[in-house]
XYZ file of C-alpha atoms in Angstrom:
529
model
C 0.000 0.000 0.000
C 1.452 3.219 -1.101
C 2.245 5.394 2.186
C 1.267 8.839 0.287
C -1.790 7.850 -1.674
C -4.823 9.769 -0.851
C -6.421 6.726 0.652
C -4.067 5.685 2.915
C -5.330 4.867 6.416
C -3.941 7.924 7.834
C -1.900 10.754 6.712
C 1.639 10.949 7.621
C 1.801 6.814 8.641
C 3.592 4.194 6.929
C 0.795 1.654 5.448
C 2.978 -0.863 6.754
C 2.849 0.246 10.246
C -0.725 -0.125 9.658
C -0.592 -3.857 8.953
C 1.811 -4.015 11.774
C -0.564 -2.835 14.240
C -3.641 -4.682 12.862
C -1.572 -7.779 13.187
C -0.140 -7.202 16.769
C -3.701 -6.815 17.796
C -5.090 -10.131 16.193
C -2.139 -11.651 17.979
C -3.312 -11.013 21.445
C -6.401 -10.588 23.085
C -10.293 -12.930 22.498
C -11.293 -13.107 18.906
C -14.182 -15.178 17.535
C -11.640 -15.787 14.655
C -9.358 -18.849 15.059
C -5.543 -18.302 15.032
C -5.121 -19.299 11.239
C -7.614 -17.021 10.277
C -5.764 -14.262 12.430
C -2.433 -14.907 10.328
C -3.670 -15.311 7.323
C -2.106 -12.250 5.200
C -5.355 -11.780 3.204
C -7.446 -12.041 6.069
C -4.935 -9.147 7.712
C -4.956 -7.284 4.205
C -9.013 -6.771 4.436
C -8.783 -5.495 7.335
C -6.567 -2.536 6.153
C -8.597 -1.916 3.144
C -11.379 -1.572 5.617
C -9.786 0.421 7.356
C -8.900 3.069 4.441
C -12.437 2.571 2.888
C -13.718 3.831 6.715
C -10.718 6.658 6.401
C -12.401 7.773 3.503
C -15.788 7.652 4.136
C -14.827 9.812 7.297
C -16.024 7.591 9.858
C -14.322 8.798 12.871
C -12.851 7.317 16.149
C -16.356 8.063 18.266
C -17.890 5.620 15.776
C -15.676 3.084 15.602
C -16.210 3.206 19.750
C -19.662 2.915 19.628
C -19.449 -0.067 16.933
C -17.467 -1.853 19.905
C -20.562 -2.624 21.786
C -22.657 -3.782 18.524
C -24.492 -7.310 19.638
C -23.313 -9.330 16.638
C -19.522 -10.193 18.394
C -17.857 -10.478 14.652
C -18.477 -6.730 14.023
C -17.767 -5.660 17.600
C -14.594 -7.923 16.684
C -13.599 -5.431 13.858
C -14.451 -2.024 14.921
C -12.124 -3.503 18.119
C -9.375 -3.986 15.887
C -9.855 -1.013 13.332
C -9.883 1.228 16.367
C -6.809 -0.535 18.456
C -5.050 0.155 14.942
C -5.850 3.847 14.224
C -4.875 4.570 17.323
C -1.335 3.320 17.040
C -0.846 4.326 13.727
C -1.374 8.048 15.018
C 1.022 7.404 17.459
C -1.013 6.954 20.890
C -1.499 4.322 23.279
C -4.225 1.660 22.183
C -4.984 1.531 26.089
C -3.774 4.154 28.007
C -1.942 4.960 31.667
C -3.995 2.285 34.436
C -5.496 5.940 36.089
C -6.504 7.037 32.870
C -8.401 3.966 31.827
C -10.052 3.795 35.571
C -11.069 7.260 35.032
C -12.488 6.952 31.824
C -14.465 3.596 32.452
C -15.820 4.086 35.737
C -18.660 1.936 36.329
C -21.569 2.768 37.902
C -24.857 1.119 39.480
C -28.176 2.412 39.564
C -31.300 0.424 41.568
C -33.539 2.600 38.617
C -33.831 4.137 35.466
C -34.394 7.415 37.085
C -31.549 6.485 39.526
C -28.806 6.037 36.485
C -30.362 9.848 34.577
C -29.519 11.138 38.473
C -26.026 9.865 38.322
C -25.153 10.847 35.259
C -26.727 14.464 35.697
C -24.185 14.537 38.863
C -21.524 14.069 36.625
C -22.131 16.498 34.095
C -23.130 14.148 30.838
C -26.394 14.648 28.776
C -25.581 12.666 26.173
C -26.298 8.999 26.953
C -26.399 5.650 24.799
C -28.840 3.040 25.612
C -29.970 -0.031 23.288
C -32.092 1.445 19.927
C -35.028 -0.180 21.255
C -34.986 1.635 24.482
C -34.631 4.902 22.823
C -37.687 4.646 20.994
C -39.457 3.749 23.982
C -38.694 6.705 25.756
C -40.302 8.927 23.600
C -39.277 12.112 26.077
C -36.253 11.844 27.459
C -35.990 14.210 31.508
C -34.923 17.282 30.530
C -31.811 18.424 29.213
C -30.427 14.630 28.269
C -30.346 13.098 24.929
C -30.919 9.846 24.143
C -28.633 8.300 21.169
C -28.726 4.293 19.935
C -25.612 2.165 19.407
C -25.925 2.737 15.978
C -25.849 6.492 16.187
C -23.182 8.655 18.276
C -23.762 12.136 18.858
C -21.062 15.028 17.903
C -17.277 14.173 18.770
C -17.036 16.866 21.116
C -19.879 15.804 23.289
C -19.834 13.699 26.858
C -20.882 10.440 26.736
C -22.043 8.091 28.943
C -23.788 4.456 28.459
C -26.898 3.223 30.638
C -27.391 -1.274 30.512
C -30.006 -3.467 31.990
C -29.273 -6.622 33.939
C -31.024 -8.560 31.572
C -28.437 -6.867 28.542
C -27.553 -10.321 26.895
C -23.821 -8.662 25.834
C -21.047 -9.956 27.739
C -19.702 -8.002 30.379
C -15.861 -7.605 28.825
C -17.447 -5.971 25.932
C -19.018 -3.359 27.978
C -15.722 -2.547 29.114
C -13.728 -2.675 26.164
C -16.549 -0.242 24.825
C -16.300 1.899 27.666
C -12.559 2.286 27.668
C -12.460 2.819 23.896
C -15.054 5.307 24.251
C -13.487 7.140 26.994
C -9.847 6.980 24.993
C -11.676 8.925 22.348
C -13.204 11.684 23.860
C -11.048 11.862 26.850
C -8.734 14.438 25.148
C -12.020 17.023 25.044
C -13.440 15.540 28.642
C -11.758 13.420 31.174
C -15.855 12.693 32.518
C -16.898 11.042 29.655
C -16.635 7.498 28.758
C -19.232 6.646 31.947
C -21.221 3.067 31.881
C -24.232 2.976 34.412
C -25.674 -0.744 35.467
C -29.291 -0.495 36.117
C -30.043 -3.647 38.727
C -33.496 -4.397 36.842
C -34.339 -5.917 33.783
C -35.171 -3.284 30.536
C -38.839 -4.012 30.790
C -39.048 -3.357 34.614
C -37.528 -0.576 34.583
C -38.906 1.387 31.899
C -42.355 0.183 33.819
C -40.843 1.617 36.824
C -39.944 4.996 35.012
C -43.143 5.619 33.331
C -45.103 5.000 36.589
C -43.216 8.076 37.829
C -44.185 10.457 35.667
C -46.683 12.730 36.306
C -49.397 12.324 34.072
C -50.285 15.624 32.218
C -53.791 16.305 30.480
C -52.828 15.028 27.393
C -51.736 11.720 28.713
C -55.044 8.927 29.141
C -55.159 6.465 31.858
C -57.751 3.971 32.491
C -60.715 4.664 33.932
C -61.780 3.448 37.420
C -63.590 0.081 36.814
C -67.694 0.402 37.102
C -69.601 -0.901 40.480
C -71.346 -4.307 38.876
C -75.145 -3.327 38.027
C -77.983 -5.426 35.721
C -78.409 -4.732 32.579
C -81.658 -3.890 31.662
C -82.908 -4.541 27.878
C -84.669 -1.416 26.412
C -88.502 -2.023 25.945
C -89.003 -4.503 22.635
C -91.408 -6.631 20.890
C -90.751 -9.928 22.166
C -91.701 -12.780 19.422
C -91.891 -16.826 20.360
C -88.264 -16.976 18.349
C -86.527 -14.224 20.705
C -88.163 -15.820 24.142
C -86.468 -19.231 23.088
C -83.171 -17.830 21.618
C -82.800 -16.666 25.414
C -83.503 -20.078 26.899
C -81.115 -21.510 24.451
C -78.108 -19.347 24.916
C -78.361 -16.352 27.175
C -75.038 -14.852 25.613
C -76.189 -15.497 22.468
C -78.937 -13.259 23.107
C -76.853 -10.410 24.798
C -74.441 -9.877 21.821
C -77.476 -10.530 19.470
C -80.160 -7.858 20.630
C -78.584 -6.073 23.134
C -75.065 -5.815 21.098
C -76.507 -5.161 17.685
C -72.647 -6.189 17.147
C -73.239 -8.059 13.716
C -75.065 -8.409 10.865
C -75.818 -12.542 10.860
C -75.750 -12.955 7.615
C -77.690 -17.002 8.459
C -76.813 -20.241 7.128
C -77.323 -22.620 4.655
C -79.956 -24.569 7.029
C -82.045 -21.011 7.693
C -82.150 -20.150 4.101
C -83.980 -23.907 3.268
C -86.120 -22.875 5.612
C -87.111 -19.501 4.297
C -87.724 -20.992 0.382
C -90.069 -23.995 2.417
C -92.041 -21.514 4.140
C -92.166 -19.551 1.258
C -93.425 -22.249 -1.167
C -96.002 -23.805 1.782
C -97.470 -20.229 2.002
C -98.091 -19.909 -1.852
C -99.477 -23.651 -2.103
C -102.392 -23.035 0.640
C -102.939 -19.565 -1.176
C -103.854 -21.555 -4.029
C -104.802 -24.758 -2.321
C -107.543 -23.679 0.194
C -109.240 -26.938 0.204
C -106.981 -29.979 0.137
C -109.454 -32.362 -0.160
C -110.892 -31.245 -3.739
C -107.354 -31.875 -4.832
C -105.458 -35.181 -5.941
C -102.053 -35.970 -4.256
C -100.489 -35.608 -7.387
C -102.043 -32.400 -7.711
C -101.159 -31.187 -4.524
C -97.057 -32.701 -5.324
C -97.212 -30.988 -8.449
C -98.166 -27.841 -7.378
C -95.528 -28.217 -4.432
C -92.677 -28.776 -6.515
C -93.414 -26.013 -8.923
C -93.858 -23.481 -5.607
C -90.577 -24.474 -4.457
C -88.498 -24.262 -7.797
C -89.797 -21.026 -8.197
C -88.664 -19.902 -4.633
C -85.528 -21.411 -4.946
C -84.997 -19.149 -7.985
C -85.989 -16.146 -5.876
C -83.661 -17.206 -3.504
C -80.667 -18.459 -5.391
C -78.392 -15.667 -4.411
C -78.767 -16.354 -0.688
C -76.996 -19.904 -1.068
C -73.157 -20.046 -0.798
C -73.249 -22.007 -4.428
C -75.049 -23.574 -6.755
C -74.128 -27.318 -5.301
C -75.632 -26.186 -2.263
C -78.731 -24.725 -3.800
C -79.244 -27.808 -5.728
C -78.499 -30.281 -2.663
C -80.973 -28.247 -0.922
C -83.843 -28.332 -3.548
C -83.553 -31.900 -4.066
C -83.719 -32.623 -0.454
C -87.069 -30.174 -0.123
C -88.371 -31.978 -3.275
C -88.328 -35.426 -1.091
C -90.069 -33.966 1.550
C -92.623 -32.460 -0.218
C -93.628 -35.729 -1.409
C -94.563 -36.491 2.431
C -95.786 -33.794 3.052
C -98.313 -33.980 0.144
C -99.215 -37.489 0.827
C -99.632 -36.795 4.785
C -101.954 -33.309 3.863
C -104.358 -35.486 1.371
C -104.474 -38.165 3.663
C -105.641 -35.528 6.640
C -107.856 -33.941 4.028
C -109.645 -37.191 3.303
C -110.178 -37.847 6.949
C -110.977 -34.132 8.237
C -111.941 -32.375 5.701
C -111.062 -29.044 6.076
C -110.467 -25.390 4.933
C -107.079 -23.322 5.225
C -108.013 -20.460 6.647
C -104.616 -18.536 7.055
C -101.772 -18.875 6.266
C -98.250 -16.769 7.284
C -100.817 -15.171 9.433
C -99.140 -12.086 11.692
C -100.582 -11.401 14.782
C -99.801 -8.587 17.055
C -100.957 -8.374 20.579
C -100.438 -6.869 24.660
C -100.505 -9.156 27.593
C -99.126 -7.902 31.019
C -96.793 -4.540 29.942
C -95.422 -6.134 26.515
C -95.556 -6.437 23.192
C -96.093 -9.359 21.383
C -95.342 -10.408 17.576
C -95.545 -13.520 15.813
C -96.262 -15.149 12.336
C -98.863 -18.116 12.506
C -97.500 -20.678 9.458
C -100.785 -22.210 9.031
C -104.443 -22.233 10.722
C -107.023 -25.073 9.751
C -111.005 -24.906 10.341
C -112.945 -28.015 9.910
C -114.733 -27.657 6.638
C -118.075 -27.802 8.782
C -116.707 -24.704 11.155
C -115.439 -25.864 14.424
C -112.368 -25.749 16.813
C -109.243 -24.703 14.660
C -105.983 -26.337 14.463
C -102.455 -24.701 14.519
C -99.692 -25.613 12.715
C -96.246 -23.962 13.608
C -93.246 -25.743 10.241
C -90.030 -26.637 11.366
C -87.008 -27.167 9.702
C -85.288 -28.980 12.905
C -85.437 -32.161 14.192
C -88.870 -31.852 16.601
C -89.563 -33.665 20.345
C -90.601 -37.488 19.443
C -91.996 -37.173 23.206
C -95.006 -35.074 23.241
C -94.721 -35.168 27.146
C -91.373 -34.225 27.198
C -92.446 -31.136 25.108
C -95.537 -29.943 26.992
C -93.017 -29.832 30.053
C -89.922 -28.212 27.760
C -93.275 -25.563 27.022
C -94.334 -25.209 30.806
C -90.820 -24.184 31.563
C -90.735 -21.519 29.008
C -88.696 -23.283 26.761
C -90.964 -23.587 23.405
C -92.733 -20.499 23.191
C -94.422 -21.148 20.196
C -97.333 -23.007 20.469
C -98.202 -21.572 23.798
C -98.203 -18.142 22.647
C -100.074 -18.968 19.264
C -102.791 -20.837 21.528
C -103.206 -17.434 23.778
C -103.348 -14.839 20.827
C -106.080 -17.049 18.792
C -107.789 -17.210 22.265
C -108.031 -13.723 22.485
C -109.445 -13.754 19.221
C -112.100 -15.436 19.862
C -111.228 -18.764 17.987
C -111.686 -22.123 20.121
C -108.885 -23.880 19.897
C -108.473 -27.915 19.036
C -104.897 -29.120 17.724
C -101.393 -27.295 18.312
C -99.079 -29.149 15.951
C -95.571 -29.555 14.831
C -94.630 -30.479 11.220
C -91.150 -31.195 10.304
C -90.230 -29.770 7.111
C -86.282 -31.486 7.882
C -85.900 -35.155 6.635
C -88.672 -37.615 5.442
C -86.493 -40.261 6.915
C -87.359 -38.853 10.732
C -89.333 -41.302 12.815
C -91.672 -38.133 14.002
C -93.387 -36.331 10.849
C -95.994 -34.725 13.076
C -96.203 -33.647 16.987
C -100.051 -33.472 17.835
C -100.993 -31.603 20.825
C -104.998 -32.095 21.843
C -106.084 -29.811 23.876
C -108.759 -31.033 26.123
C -111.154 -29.467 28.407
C -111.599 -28.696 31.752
C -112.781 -32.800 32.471
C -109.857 -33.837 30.090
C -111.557 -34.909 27.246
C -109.949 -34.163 23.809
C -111.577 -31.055 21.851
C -111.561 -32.887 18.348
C -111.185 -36.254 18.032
C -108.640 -37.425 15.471
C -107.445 -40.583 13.732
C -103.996 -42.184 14.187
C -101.596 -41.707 11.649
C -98.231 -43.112 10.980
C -95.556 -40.700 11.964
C -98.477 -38.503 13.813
C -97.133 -38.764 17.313
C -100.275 -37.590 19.693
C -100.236 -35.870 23.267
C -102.338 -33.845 24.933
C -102.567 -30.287 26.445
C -104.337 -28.833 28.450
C -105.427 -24.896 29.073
C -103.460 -24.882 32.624
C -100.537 -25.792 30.575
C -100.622 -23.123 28.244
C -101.493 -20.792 30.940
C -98.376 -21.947 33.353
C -96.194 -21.555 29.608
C -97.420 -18.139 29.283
C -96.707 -16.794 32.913
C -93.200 -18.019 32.433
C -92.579 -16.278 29.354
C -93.929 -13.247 30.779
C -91.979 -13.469 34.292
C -88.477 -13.874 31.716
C -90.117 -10.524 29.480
C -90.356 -8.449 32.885
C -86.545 -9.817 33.750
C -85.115 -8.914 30.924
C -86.609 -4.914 30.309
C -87.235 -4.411 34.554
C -85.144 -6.550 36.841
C -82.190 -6.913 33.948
C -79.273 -9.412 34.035
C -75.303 -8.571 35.475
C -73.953 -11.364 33.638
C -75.694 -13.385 30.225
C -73.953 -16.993 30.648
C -73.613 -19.434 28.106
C -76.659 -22.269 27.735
C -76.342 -25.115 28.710
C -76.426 -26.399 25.167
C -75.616 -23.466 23.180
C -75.555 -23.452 19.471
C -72.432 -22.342 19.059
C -71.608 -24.153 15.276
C -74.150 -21.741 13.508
C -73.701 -18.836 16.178
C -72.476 -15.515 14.370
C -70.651 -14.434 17.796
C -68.969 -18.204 18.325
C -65.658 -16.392 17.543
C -65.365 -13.387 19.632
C -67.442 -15.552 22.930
C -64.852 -15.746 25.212
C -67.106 -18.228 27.713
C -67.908 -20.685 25.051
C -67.116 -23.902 25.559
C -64.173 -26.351 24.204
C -65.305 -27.932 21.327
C -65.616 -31.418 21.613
C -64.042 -34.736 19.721
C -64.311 -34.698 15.761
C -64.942 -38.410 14.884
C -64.803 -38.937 11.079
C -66.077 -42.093 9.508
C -66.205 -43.325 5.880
C-alpha cells in the first residue's frame, strides 16, 4: 500500500505500520476468529482496506467506539481492531496509563432508570447511549439529556455516557472494552466522559418503573376506574316466540345478538332452506284452500313447482349452486310427504285453510307481542281450529317431554299462538308440529290435543303413521305463558349482570362463536367413511 496515496489509512503513517498494528492486535487478546484465520495475510490485508475505505468515508474514532458494543460479536470484533489500529498508527497508546483507563471507564450502578439519569446528571453528561429499542421507547427523554442508539453517536465533542439493563444479553468484557475505547476517544475534550451505568433491573421493569413516575399531564389517558357491577336492563321490545327461546337456548347469544346489535348474521345454509319452504307452503295453501278437492299428485305438483320457483328467488342467498341444488332436491323429497300426509288428513278431516303466514300482534301484562302463525285449519263444517307452527329442525318425538320443555318456558311457540287465537275469539283444538327437515325422521308430526276442563280431547282425530299424539291442556298453556312473561319483565325491569352461556348453546351456527370468550371447548371430531 502506497504510504502517500490519498487513501491511505492515515496521513503521515507508513501503510505498513498499519498492517503491523492490525496484526499485533489479532495476535493477542479474544477473537471469535481462530488463530489461522488471524495470520492469514489476506485475512490481515481486508482489514486494512477496511480500514482506508472507513478513512475515507470519514467515519471517525467516536464511531468506531460505539461499533465496539454492537451485539453481533464479529463486528464488535472489527471495529475492536480497526480502532486498536488507528490509534497506534497516530502514534497513541491503544490503552492508556492504568489511572486514565479507571477514570475513563468508571462503572456505575443504579437500583432505577431514574436512579442512572440522576447519576449521570451529577456528573455532568447529557448525552447517553442506551440499546435502539430503548430509545424509541422513551419517547421524552428528563430534561436536558439526549438519548442516542448504538448505531448512532452524537457530535465528537460531546460527553458520553452508556446506561445497561441486567437482563443486557452482551457480555460483560465488551461493555468494558466499549467503555474504555469510548473514553480513549473523547477523553482528550473531557476526562468525565466514557461513563457506563448498570441499572439492577431488567429493561422491561424498569422502563415500567420509570413511566409510573411520571406525572401524568392532560394530554396523557389512563384507564378509567372500573364500574360498580349493576344489571343490565334490555330497552322495551317486541318480544316474538323466536326471541323468548333464543334466550332459553343461549343467554349470551342473546346479549351480543339484541342487546349488542354487534353483527349483521348474515344465516346459514340450514335457515335459508327454511325460508324458500315456508315460502313455497305459504303460496301452495294460497292456491290450495281446500286440500281435499285436490289429488295428491295435484297437490305434489303444485308443491314442486312453488318451491323451484322460490328457490330461484332465492338463489343468491346460497353459498353455491351445489348447495342450492343439494338443498332443492332434499325439499323436493319432503314435499312428497308432506303432500301425501296433507291429502291423507284432508280425506279424513276435511277441512279449509283459513290462514296462512298469518301475523298477529298483541299486549298481555306490559309487553308487546309479535308472531307469524305458518298455518291455521277450520274443519270444513266450522269448528275448533288447528295450529300448525313448520319446522325445519329435528322436533320432540316425546309429546310429554315437550308440553313440560313448554311449561318451563322453553318452546314459546305453540303456547303463545294458543293465547293470541284465544283472544281472538277462535276455540282452539290441535297445536301441531310439522317437520319440514328429513322424510327419513321417525316423528313427521307432533299433535298436541287440547282437552277441556274434564280432560276430554276437543276434536277427536285418527292415528296416523308418523303422527305422534299428546295432549294439552289450558293450565298448561297458561303456566307456559306466565313463564314467558316473568323472563319478558326480567329482561326490560329486573335486567341481568352477567348473560352466561346455555347449557347447550348453538355455538356451530352462532355468528358471535368467535369473539365468545365463555364458550365452551369444542368437543371430539370423529370422522367415519
Amino acid at each position: 500500500m502506497d504510504s502517500d496515496d490519498a487513501g491511505a489509512p492515515f496521513a503521515g503513517a507508513p501503510a505498513g505500520g498499519l498492517r503491523e498494528a492490525i496484526a499485533a492486535a489479532l495476535a493477542a487478546g479474544d477473537w471469535p476468529w481462530p488463530a489461522s484465520v488471524r495470520s492469514d495475510d489476506s485475512f490481515i490485508d481486508g482489514l486494512c482496506e477496511l480500514a482506508s475505505a472507513f478513512e475515507r468515508a470519514g467515519v471517525g474514532e467516536l464511531a468506531l467506539a460505539a461499533a465496539v458494543a454492537d451485539e453481533h460479536a464479529e463486528r464488535s470484533a472489527i471495529a475492536r481492531v480497526l480502532l486498536h489500529a488507528r490509534r497506534v498508527a497516530r502514534g497513541s497508546s491503544p490503552h492508556g496509563p492504568p489511572d486514565a483507563r479507571a477514570r475513563a471507564a468508571r462503572p456505575l450502578e443504579a437500583r432505577t432508570l431514574a436512579e442512572a439519569f440522576e447519576l449521570l446528571a451529577g456528573e455532568g453528561i447529557e448525552d447517553i447511549v442506551m440499546h435502539r429499542r430503548i430509545v424509541a421507547a422513551i419517547a421524552a427523554p428528563p430534561p436536558g439529556v439526549r438519548l442516542h442508539s448504538h448505531r448512532r453517536t452524537a457530535a465528537h465533542d460531546v460527553r458520553l455516557a452508556s446506561i445497561r439493563f441486567s437482563d443486557d444479553a452482551a457480555p460483560a468484557d465488551k461493555f468494558g472494552a466499549w467503555s474504555a475505547a469510548l473514553g480513549a476517544d473523547v477523553g482528550a475534550h473531557d476526562a468525565g466522559a466514557g461513563v457506563h451505568v448498570r441499572v439492577a433491573q431488567p429493561a422491561s421493569s424498569a422502563l415500567a418503573a420509570w413511566f409510573d413516575t411520571l406525572d401524568a399531564g392532560p394530554d396523557v389517558w389512563s384507564w378509567p376506574p372500573p364500574e360498580e357491577p349493576r344489571p343490565l336492563v334490555a330497552p322495551a321490545m317486541t318480544f316474538s316466540a323466536s326471541r323468548l327461546n333464543g334466550f332459553v337456548k343461549c343467554p349470551r347469544r342473546w346479549f351480543f345478538e339484541y342487546l349488542c346489535d354487534a353483527l349483521d348474521d348474515e344465516g346459514s345454509a340450514a335457515a335459508t332452506y327454511g325460508k324458500v319452504f315456508h315460502e313455497a307452503l305459504e303460496a301452495l295453501h294460497r292456491a290450495i284452500r281446500l286440500p281435499a278437492e285436490f289429488s295428491g299428485n295435484a297437490i305434489l305438483e303444485r308443491l314442486h313447482l312453488e318451491l323451484d320457483l322460490a328457490f330461484q328467488r332465492n338463489e343468491a342467498q346460497f353459498a353455491s349452486r351445489l348447495e342450492l341444488e343439494v338443498s332443492r332436491l332434499r325439499a323436493r323429497a319432503v314435499a312428497a310427504h308432506y303432500a301425501r300426509w296433507l291429502r291423507a288428513e284432508a280425506q279424513d278431516h276435511p277441512m279449509h285453510v283459513e290462514a296462512v303466514e298469518s301475523l298477529q300482534r298483541w299486549t298481555m301484562g306490559r309487553h308487546e307481542f309479535v308472531g307469524f302463525v305458518d298455518r291455521i285449519d277450520r274443519p270444513a263444517g266450522g269448528g275448533p281450529i288447528t295450529i300448525y307452527d313448520y319446522k325445519t329442525g329435528r322436533i320432540e318425538e316425546d309429546p310429554r317431554e315437550y308440553v313440560a320443555a313448554m311449561r318451563r318456558g322453553e318452546e314459546a311457540q305453540l303456547a303463545l299462538y294458543y293465547t293470541v287465537r284465544r283472544m281472538r275469539g277462535d276455540q282452539v283444538g290441535r297445536l301441531a308440529l310439522i317437520s319440514l327437515r328429513d322424510p327419513r325422521d321417525p316423528v313427521w308430526v307432533l299433535a298436541l290435543d287440547m282437552t277441556d276442563d274434564a280432560g276430554v280431547a276437543v276434536v277427536e282425530r285418527s292415528e296416523r303413521s308418523g303422527v305422534v299424539r299428546g295432549s294439552c291442556t289450558p293450565q298448561d298453556i297458561e303456566t307456559a305463558v306466565e313463564t314467558l312473561l316473568a323472563r319478558a319483565d326480567l329482561l326490560t325491569g329486573g335486567g341481568l349482570e352477567h348473560f352466561e352461556v346455555g347449557e347447550d348453546p348453538p355455538c356451530s351456527y352462532c355468528a358471535y362463536a368467535r369473539a365468545c370468550r365463555e364458550r365452551p371447548d369444542e368437543g371430539e371430531r370423529v370422522f367415519a367413511r
